[in-house]
Amino acid sequence: MFKSRAIPTALAVILSSVLAGCSAASSESDYAGTVKPGFERSVRESVEAAKAPQRPLRIEGPAAVPGKRIAIVSVTLAETGALRTAKALRSAATDAGWSSTTYDGQGSPTVANQKLEQAVTTRPDAIVLISLDPTDVGSGLQAAKNAKIPVTCAACWDLKTRDTKGEYYADVQPSIRVFENLGYLTAQYAYLKTEGHPHFLTMNDPALSNLAARTRGFQRFIKECADADGDCRVVRHKDFQVANATTTLSAEGAALARANPSFNAFWVGFDFAGLQVLTGLQQANLASGDGKSFMVASNGDGANLKVIKSGGYIKATIAISFEQEAYAAIDNLNRMFAGKPLVEHTVPIRLFDATNAEEARNGNWSGDVDYRAVYRKVWHG
């Protein structure tokens, strides 16, 4: 999702492992090398579970409190995930019997903060943010707090804490762990795709919490691999600014690949950025399809899935249901209005590669259940 600036940080950990001189246990596949027994099997089981359809959705809660009015302020409406979330929030508000107004932050914290302050002046019953942290819209959040307008958020957290709620947010959906799992599972997939020897180039914008969480998930797998004596390492990492995704990112990705030819897996924080990097690689003749390297990313965007289905350079994406994320946010606002405790909703993610990409609905995967019917039954019986 979009943002206009990055906080200068680098990957906290660059890990590598040293090959030992013994053979793999017989329970492991031939490519497992010297990795500890059971590691490759656990990775495979995790990836297969991530490719499986979502389990049934069961929710109980209060009926919709009628007549509420909400404001929706998005970091941008130009990026696929943010736009899908905004549309779903409007749909969920309508299903709850509420009205809504949407504001576009245009990828700029300054504009987003202005829009949030503008929304506060209209005195809505609640405000829903999309991918905006307190460091982006601090004065707007303070204005909402002063006006006693509850604020919930889809895909954002207080950067000063590790929890999913901060000083300003009444609620945040989904749990930050969901976004960490996006980064973790793409790393696991690359491990299997490289037959246990992923040598990564990585790119991400660390300034936005849901993207930084993906990096933490990636790092978690790299550490697990190192602890298991596996051959997983980061060849080079480069931060980028999401606001520059359609301008300089393609060239940055190509330059990174050209300068570090020993990589075999390109890990990018999210699909829209991955597609821009792929364009740069193709223009530089660095994505020839010879099988020596490939890309993984996450969000489940349609353009990326098209590449996956065609057998192209992108091999996998982890889709997240932005729609169920939005309905969860509206449901917890309704619980707040009804004076009931908030709950942590299940927001599904699912791994898609060439074997199941047809089930991803060309980038419109929003889960494998009729979530809208489930929530409408809760709200209206």
Short mmCIF file of C-alpha atoms in Angstrom, two decimals:
data_model
loop_
_atom_site.label_atom_id
_atom_site.label_comp_id
_atom_site.label_asym_id
_atom_site.label_seq_id
_atom_site.Cartn_x
_atom_site.Cartn_y
_atom_site.Cartn_z
CA MET A 1 0.00 0.00 0.00
CA PHE A 2 1.15 3.50 -0.77
CA LYS A 3 3.06 5.99 1.32
CA SER A 4 5.08 9.03 0.37
CA ARG A 5 8.22 8.61 2.45
CA ALA A 6 10.31 5.92 4.07
CA ILE A 7 11.94 5.80 7.49
CA PRO A 8 15.57 4.87 6.72
CA THR A 9 16.08 1.38 8.06
CA ALA A 10 17.59 -1.81 6.69
CA LEU A 11 16.81 -5.41 7.29
CA ALA A 12 17.71 -6.04 10.89
CA VAL A 13 19.28 -9.38 10.15
CA ILE A 14 21.24 -10.82 7.24
CA LEU A 15 21.71 -14.46 7.98
CA SER A 16 23.61 -17.21 6.28
CA SER A 17 24.35 -20.82 7.05
CA VAL A 18 27.42 -22.98 6.50
CA LEU A 19 27.11 -26.35 4.84
CA ALA A 20 28.17 -29.24 7.05
CA GLY A 21 29.77 -32.42 5.82
CA CYS A 22 27.12 -35.00 6.64
CA SER A 23 24.19 -36.32 4.63
CA ALA A 24 20.52 -35.58 5.25
CA ALA A 25 18.35 -37.85 7.33
CA SER A 26 16.46 -40.41 5.30
CA SER A 27 13.13 -38.77 6.17
CA GLU A 28 14.12 -35.64 4.28
CA SER A 29 14.03 -35.16 0.51
CA ASP A 30 17.26 -35.37 -1.45
CA TYR A 31 17.69 -31.61 -1.67
CA ALA A 32 17.60 -31.07 2.10
CA GLY A 33 21.41 -31.34 2.26
CA THR A 34 22.67 -30.99 5.82
CA VAL A 35 19.53 -29.42 7.21
CA LYS A 36 18.33 -30.85 10.49
CA PRO A 37 15.85 -33.73 10.22
CA GLY A 38 12.23 -32.63 10.04
CA PHE A 39 12.83 -29.04 8.91
CA GLU A 40 12.09 -29.49 5.22
CA ARG A 41 9.04 -31.57 6.06
CA SER A 42 7.68 -28.90 8.41
CA VAL A 43 8.18 -26.23 5.74
CA ARG A 44 6.38 -28.32 3.15
CA GLU A 45 3.46 -29.00 5.52
CA SER A 46 3.20 -25.27 6.30
CA VAL A 47 3.11 -24.30 2.63
CA GLU A 48 0.56 -26.97 1.75
CA ALA A 49 -1.68 -25.82 4.61
CA ALA A 50 -1.39 -22.22 3.36
CA LYS A 51 -2.58 -23.33 -0.10
CA ALA A 52 -5.71 -25.01 1.29
CA PRO A 53 -9.17 -23.35 1.18
CA GLN A 54 -10.39 -21.30 4.13
CA ARG A 55 -12.36 -22.97 6.88
CA PRO A 56 -16.01 -21.99 7.55
CA LEU A 57 -16.54 -18.57 9.12
CA ARG A 58 -18.54 -18.45 12.35
CA ILE A 59 -19.37 -15.14 14.05
CA GLU A 60 -21.80 -14.07 16.76
CA GLY A 61 -22.50 -10.54 17.85
CA PRO A 62 -25.02 -7.73 18.34
CA ALA A 63 -27.48 -6.53 15.73
CA ALA A 64 -26.44 -3.49 13.73
CA VAL A 65 -26.97 -0.20 15.52
CA PRO A 66 -28.89 1.82 12.90
CA GLY A 67 -28.21 5.22 11.42
CA LYS A 68 -24.47 5.57 11.95
CA ARG A 69 -22.26 7.68 9.72
CA ILE A 70 -18.58 6.91 9.15
CA ALA A 71 -15.65 8.54 7.38
CA ILE A 72 -13.08 6.44 5.50
CA VAL A 73 -9.59 7.92 5.05
CA SER A 74 -7.20 5.90 2.88
CA VAL A 75 -3.47 6.37 2.45
CA THR A 76 -4.27 6.23 -1.28
CA LEU A 77 -6.89 4.96 -3.68
CA ALA A 78 -4.35 4.30 -6.43
CA GLU A 79 -2.98 1.00 -5.08
CA THR A 80 -4.96 -2.22 -5.50
CA GLY A 81 -5.13 -3.34 -1.88
CA ALA A 82 -6.07 0.08 -0.51
CA LEU A 83 -8.75 0.55 -3.15
CA ARG A 84 -10.24 -2.89 -2.48
CA THR A 85 -10.33 -2.14 1.25
CA ALA A 86 -12.06 1.20 0.69
CA LYS A 87 -14.70 -0.36 -1.55
CA ALA A 88 -15.30 -3.15 0.96
CA LEU A 89 -15.63 -0.68 3.83
CA ARG A 90 -18.30 1.21 1.89
CA SER A 91 -20.09 -2.05 1.13
CA ALA A 92 -19.92 -3.18 4.76
CA ALA A 93 -21.21 0.17 6.01
CA THR A 94 -24.15 -0.08 3.59
CA ASP A 95 -24.86 -3.64 4.73
CA ALA A 96 -24.90 -2.43 8.33
CA GLY A 97 -27.40 0.29 7.38
CA TRP A 98 -24.91 3.14 7.69
CA SER A 99 -23.71 5.93 5.39
CA SER A 100 -20.07 6.64 4.56
CA THR A 101 -17.79 9.24 2.99
CA THR A 102 -14.38 8.35 1.52
CA TYR A 103 -11.27 10.55 1.50
CA ASP A 104 -8.15 9.91 -0.62
CA GLY A 105 -4.77 10.60 1.01
CA GLN A 106 -3.13 10.43 -2.45
CA GLY A 107 -0.08 8.60 -1.10
CA SER A 108 0.99 11.63 0.95
CA PRO A 109 0.99 11.78 4.79
CA THR A 110 0.45 15.54 4.54
CA VAL A 111 -2.63 15.16 2.35
CA ALA A 112 -3.91 12.20 4.40
CA ASN A 113 -3.60 14.22 7.60
CA GLN A 114 -5.49 17.10 6.00
CA LYS A 115 -8.22 14.73 4.88
CA LEU A 116 -8.46 13.23 8.36
CA GLU A 117 -8.77 16.68 9.92
CA GLN A 118 -11.44 17.51 7.33
CA ALA A 119 -13.31 14.33 8.21
CA VAL A 120 -13.24 15.23 11.92
CA THR A 121 -14.96 18.55 11.18
CA THR A 122 -17.94 16.67 9.70
CA ARG A 123 -18.49 14.96 13.09
CA PRO A 124 -18.96 11.34 11.90
CA ASP A 125 -19.83 8.65 14.42
CA ALA A 126 -16.51 6.93 13.66
CA ILE A 127 -13.51 7.11 11.35
CA VAL A 128 -11.85 4.18 9.58
CA LEU A 129 -8.29 4.62 8.34
CA ILE A 130 -6.57 2.48 5.72
CA SER A 131 -2.81 1.91 6.18
CA LEU A 132 -2.10 5.11 8.08
CA ASP A 133 0.12 5.11 11.19
CA PRO A 134 0.21 7.76 13.94
CA THR A 135 3.48 9.07 12.52
CA ASP A 136 1.61 9.93 9.32
CA VAL A 137 -1.51 11.59 10.65
CA GLY A 138 -0.68 12.55 14.23
CA SER A 139 -2.51 15.87 14.43
CA GLY A 140 -5.56 14.42 12.68
CA LEU A 141 -5.68 11.52 15.14
CA GLN A 142 -5.34 13.94 18.04
CA ALA A 143 -8.19 16.02 16.61
CA ALA A 144 -10.36 12.89 16.46
CA LYS A 145 -9.42 12.02 20.01
CA ASN A 146 -10.24 15.52 21.22
CA ALA A 147 -13.61 15.30 19.45
CA LYS A 148 -14.19 11.86 21.04
CA ILE A 149 -14.65 10.23 17.64
CA PRO A 150 -13.56 6.57 17.70
CA VAL A 151 -10.97 5.58 15.10
CA THR A 152 -10.43 2.09 13.76
CA CYS A 153 -7.90 1.08 11.17
CA ALA A 154 -7.38 -1.53 8.49
CA ALA A 155 -3.70 -2.54 8.25
CA CYS A 156 -1.97 -0.08 10.57
CA TRP A 157 -0.47 0.09 14.04
CA ASP A 158 1.21 2.43 16.47
CA LEU A 159 4.84 2.24 15.41
CA LYS A 160 5.98 2.85 19.00
CA THR A 161 4.48 -0.38 20.31
CA ARG A 162 4.25 -4.02 19.27
CA ASP A 163 0.57 -4.37 20.06
CA THR A 164 -2.23 -3.86 17.56
CA LYS A 165 -3.73 -0.86 19.31
CA GLY A 166 -2.17 2.44 20.19
CA GLU A 167 -3.03 5.63 21.97
CA TYR A 168 -5.41 6.72 19.23
CA TYR A 169 -6.94 3.57 17.78
CA ALA A 170 -10.08 2.07 19.22
CA ASP A 171 -9.45 -1.03 17.13
CA VAL A 172 -7.17 -2.36 14.41
CA GLN A 173 -7.89 -5.20 11.99
CA PRO A 174 -6.41 -7.67 11.39
CA SER A 175 -3.81 -8.83 13.91
CA ILE A 176 -0.33 -7.76 12.91
CA ARG A 177 0.59 -11.45 12.90
CA VAL A 178 -1.42 -11.88 9.69
CA PHE A 179 0.94 -9.57 7.81
CA GLU A 180 3.99 -11.20 9.38
CA ASN A 181 2.72 -14.50 7.99
CA LEU A 182 2.65 -13.05 4.47
CA GLY A 183 6.41 -12.52 4.63
CA TYR A 184 7.03 -15.81 6.41
CA LEU A 185 5.11 -17.97 3.93
CA THR A 186 6.67 -16.39 0.83
CA ALA A 187 10.10 -17.17 2.30
CA GLN A 188 9.02 -20.76 2.99
CA TYR A 189 7.76 -21.15 -0.56
CA ALA A 190 11.08 -19.89 -1.93
CA TYR A 191 12.89 -22.44 0.24
CA LEU A 192 11.00 -25.28 -1.40
CA LYS A 193 11.25 -23.76 -4.89
CA THR A 194 15.07 -23.53 -4.61
CA GLU A 195 15.30 -27.06 -3.22
CA GLY A 196 16.45 -25.81 0.15
CA HIS A 197 18.93 -23.15 -1.02
CA PRO A 198 17.21 -19.75 -1.29
CA HIS A 199 19.68 -16.90 -1.80
CA PHE A 200 17.49 -13.81 -1.62
CA LEU A 201 17.43 -10.33 -2.95
CA THR A 202 14.86 -8.44 -0.87
CA MET A 203 13.10 -5.11 -1.31
CA ASN A 204 10.52 -3.41 0.91
CA ASP A 205 9.42 -0.04 2.26
CA PRO A 206 9.94 -0.28 6.05
CA ALA A 207 8.03 2.90 6.86
CA LEU A 208 4.53 1.40 6.89
CA SER A 209 3.68 -0.98 9.70
CA ASN A 210 1.96 -3.68 7.65
CA LEU A 211 4.97 -3.81 5.30
CA ALA A 212 7.50 -3.82 8.13
CA ALA A 213 5.57 -6.76 9.60
CA ARG A 214 6.12 -8.73 6.40
CA THR A 215 9.85 -8.19 6.75
CA ARG A 216 9.71 -9.46 10.34
CA GLY A 217 7.95 -12.60 9.13
CA PHE A 218 10.58 -13.09 6.43
CA GLN A 219 13.35 -12.69 8.99
CA ARG A 220 11.65 -15.18 11.28
CA PHE A 221 11.90 -17.86 8.63
CA ILE A 222 15.52 -16.98 7.80
CA LYS A 223 16.41 -17.44 11.47
CA GLU A 224 14.55 -20.74 11.67
CA CYS A 225 16.43 -21.92 8.59
CA ALA A 226 19.77 -20.91 10.09
CA ASP A 227 18.90 -22.63 13.38
CA ALA A 228 18.17 -25.80 11.37
CA ASP A 229 21.57 -25.54 9.61
CA GLY A 230 19.83 -24.76 6.33
CA ASP A 231 21.28 -22.82 3.41
CA CYS A 232 19.10 -19.68 3.51
CA ARG A 233 20.66 -16.26 3.16
CA VAL A 234 20.05 -12.70 2.05
CA VAL A 235 22.47 -11.68 -0.69
CA ARG A 236 21.40 -8.03 -0.53
CA HIS A 237 18.50 -5.92 0.73
CA LYS A 238 17.35 -2.52 -0.50
CA ASP A 239 14.72 -0.23 1.00
CA PHE A 240 12.49 1.76 -1.31
CA GLN A 241 9.74 4.34 -1.03
CA VAL A 242 6.32 3.10 -2.07
CA ALA A 243 5.47 6.54 -3.40
CA ASN A 244 8.17 5.92 -6.03
CA ALA A 245 6.81 2.53 -7.06
CA THR A 246 5.75 3.68 -10.52
CA THR A 247 8.78 5.90 -11.14
CA THR A 248 12.17 4.70 -9.86
CA LEU A 249 11.43 1.26 -8.39
CA SER A 250 11.80 -0.64 -11.68
CA ALA A 251 15.30 0.72 -12.22
CA GLU A 252 16.23 0.16 -8.56
CA GLY A 253 15.21 -3.48 -8.76
CA ALA A 254 17.13 -4.07 -11.97
CA ALA A 255 20.25 -2.40 -10.56
CA LEU A 256 20.04 -4.57 -7.45
CA ALA A 257 19.80 -7.75 -9.53
CA ARG A 258 22.60 -6.72 -11.88
CA ALA A 259 24.95 -5.97 -8.98
CA ASN A 260 24.19 -9.23 -7.16
CA PRO A 261 23.97 -12.02 -9.74
CA SER A 262 24.33 -14.86 -7.21
CA PHE A 263 20.69 -14.58 -6.07
CA ASN A 264 18.06 -17.13 -7.05
CA ALA A 265 14.96 -15.73 -5.27
CA PHE A 266 13.67 -12.13 -5.34
CA TRP A 267 11.47 -11.36 -2.32
CA VAL A 268 9.39 -8.16 -2.58
CA GLY A 269 7.16 -6.89 0.23
CA PHE A 270 3.92 -6.70 -1.77
CA ASP A 271 2.57 -7.49 -5.20
CA PHE A 272 2.21 -4.03 -6.71
CA ALA A 273 5.87 -3.30 -5.96
CA GLY A 274 6.84 -6.76 -7.21
CA LEU A 275 5.23 -6.05 -10.56
CA GLN A 276 7.23 -2.82 -10.93
CA VAL A 277 10.45 -4.66 -10.08
CA LEU A 278 9.58 -7.33 -12.63
CA THR A 279 9.17 -4.65 -15.31
CA GLY A 280 12.68 -3.41 -14.56
CA LEU A 281 14.12 -6.92 -14.66
CA GLN A 282 12.46 -7.60 -18.00
CA GLN A 283 13.70 -4.35 -19.51
CA ALA A 284 17.22 -5.28 -18.39
CA ASN A 285 16.88 -8.86 -19.72
CA LEU A 286 17.25 -10.21 -16.18
CA ALA A 287 14.00 -12.19 -16.08
CA SER A 288 14.51 -14.48 -19.05
CA GLY A 289 12.55 -17.37 -17.62
CA ASP A 290 15.57 -19.71 -17.61
CA GLY A 291 14.62 -20.90 -14.13
CA LYS A 292 17.77 -19.57 -12.47
CA SER A 293 15.76 -17.10 -10.40
CA PHE A 294 12.16 -16.14 -9.64
CA MET A 295 10.07 -13.74 -7.55
CA VAL A 296 7.60 -14.07 -4.67
CA ALA A 297 5.43 -11.35 -3.14
CA SER A 298 2.07 -11.00 -1.40
CA ASN A 299 -1.43 -9.46 -1.52
CA GLY A 300 -2.94 -11.60 -4.31
CA ASP A 301 -3.19 -8.92 -7.02
CA GLY A 302 -4.67 -9.93 -10.35
CA ALA A 303 -1.76 -8.78 -12.50
CA ASN A 304 0.67 -10.89 -10.48
CA LEU A 305 -1.61 -13.91 -10.61
CA LYS A 306 -1.73 -13.59 -14.39
CA VAL A 307 2.06 -13.91 -14.47
CA ILE A 308 1.92 -16.88 -12.11
CA LYS A 309 -0.68 -18.70 -14.20
CA SER A 310 1.34 -18.16 -17.37
CA GLY A 311 4.43 -19.75 -15.82
CA GLY A 312 6.23 -16.41 -15.69
CA TYR A 313 8.91 -15.02 -13.39
CA ILE A 314 6.58 -14.52 -10.40
CA LYS A 315 5.92 -17.94 -8.91
CA ALA A 316 3.72 -17.29 -5.87
CA THR A 317 1.67 -14.71 -4.01
CA ILE A 318 -0.03 -14.83 -0.63
CA ALA A 319 -3.50 -13.33 -1.00
CA ILE A 320 -5.20 -11.57 1.90
CA SER A 321 -8.92 -10.92 2.06
CA PHE A 322 -9.08 -7.13 2.20
CA GLU A 323 -12.86 -7.53 2.09
CA GLN A 324 -13.10 -9.61 5.26
CA GLU A 325 -10.63 -7.21 6.88
CA ALA A 326 -13.06 -4.36 6.11
CA TYR A 327 -16.13 -6.23 7.35
CA ALA A 328 -14.27 -7.12 10.54
CA ALA A 329 -13.50 -3.44 11.13
CA ILE A 330 -17.15 -2.44 10.66
CA ASP A 331 -18.31 -5.30 12.89
CA ASN A 332 -16.10 -4.15 15.75
CA LEU A 333 -17.29 -0.57 15.31
CA ASN A 334 -20.82 -1.90 15.63
CA ARG A 335 -19.86 -3.78 18.80
CA MET A 336 -18.45 -0.52 20.14
CA PHE A 337 -21.66 1.35 19.34
CA ALA A 338 -23.67 -1.43 21.01
CA GLY A 339 -21.51 -1.33 24.13
CA LYS A 340 -20.19 -4.86 23.59
CA PRO A 341 -16.58 -6.13 23.84
CA LEU A 342 -14.47 -6.06 20.69
CA VAL A 343 -13.20 -9.35 19.26
CA GLU A 344 -10.26 -10.42 17.11
CA HIS A 345 -11.70 -11.52 13.79
CA THR A 346 -10.26 -14.11 11.46
CA VAL A 347 -8.92 -12.44 8.32
CA PRO A 348 -7.88 -15.23 5.93
CA ILE A 349 -4.77 -15.45 3.80
CA ARG A 350 -4.03 -18.09 1.16
CA LEU A 351 -0.97 -19.02 -0.90
CA PHE A 352 -1.45 -19.25 -4.66
CA ASP A 353 1.01 -20.65 -7.19
CA ALA A 354 0.59 -22.29 -10.58
CA THR A 355 -1.12 -25.32 -9.02
CA ASN A 356 -4.10 -23.43 -7.58
CA ALA A 357 -3.99 -19.94 -9.14
CA GLU A 358 -7.29 -20.56 -10.95
CA GLU A 359 -9.00 -20.46 -7.55
CA ALA A 360 -7.73 -16.92 -6.91
CA ARG A 361 -10.45 -15.37 -9.10
CA ASN A 362 -8.04 -13.22 -11.11
CA GLY A 363 -7.04 -11.21 -8.06
CA ASN A 364 -10.51 -10.98 -6.55
CA TRP A 365 -10.03 -13.68 -3.92
CA SER A 366 -11.70 -12.51 -0.74
CA GLY A 367 -11.79 -15.82 1.08
CA ASP A 368 -13.48 -19.12 0.34
CA VAL A 369 -16.75 -18.47 2.19
CA ASP A 370 -19.66 -16.08 1.75
CA TYR A 371 -18.37 -13.69 4.42
CA ARG A 372 -20.90 -11.01 3.46
CA ALA A 373 -23.84 -13.32 4.17
CA VAL A 374 -22.28 -14.27 7.52
CA TYR A 375 -21.89 -10.67 8.67
CA ARG A 376 -25.30 -9.60 7.35
CA LYS A 377 -26.92 -12.43 9.31
CA VAL A 378 -25.17 -11.23 12.47
CA TRP A 379 -26.24 -7.64 11.88
CA HIS A 380 -29.82 -8.22 10.71
CA GLY A 381 -30.70 -11.81 11.66
#
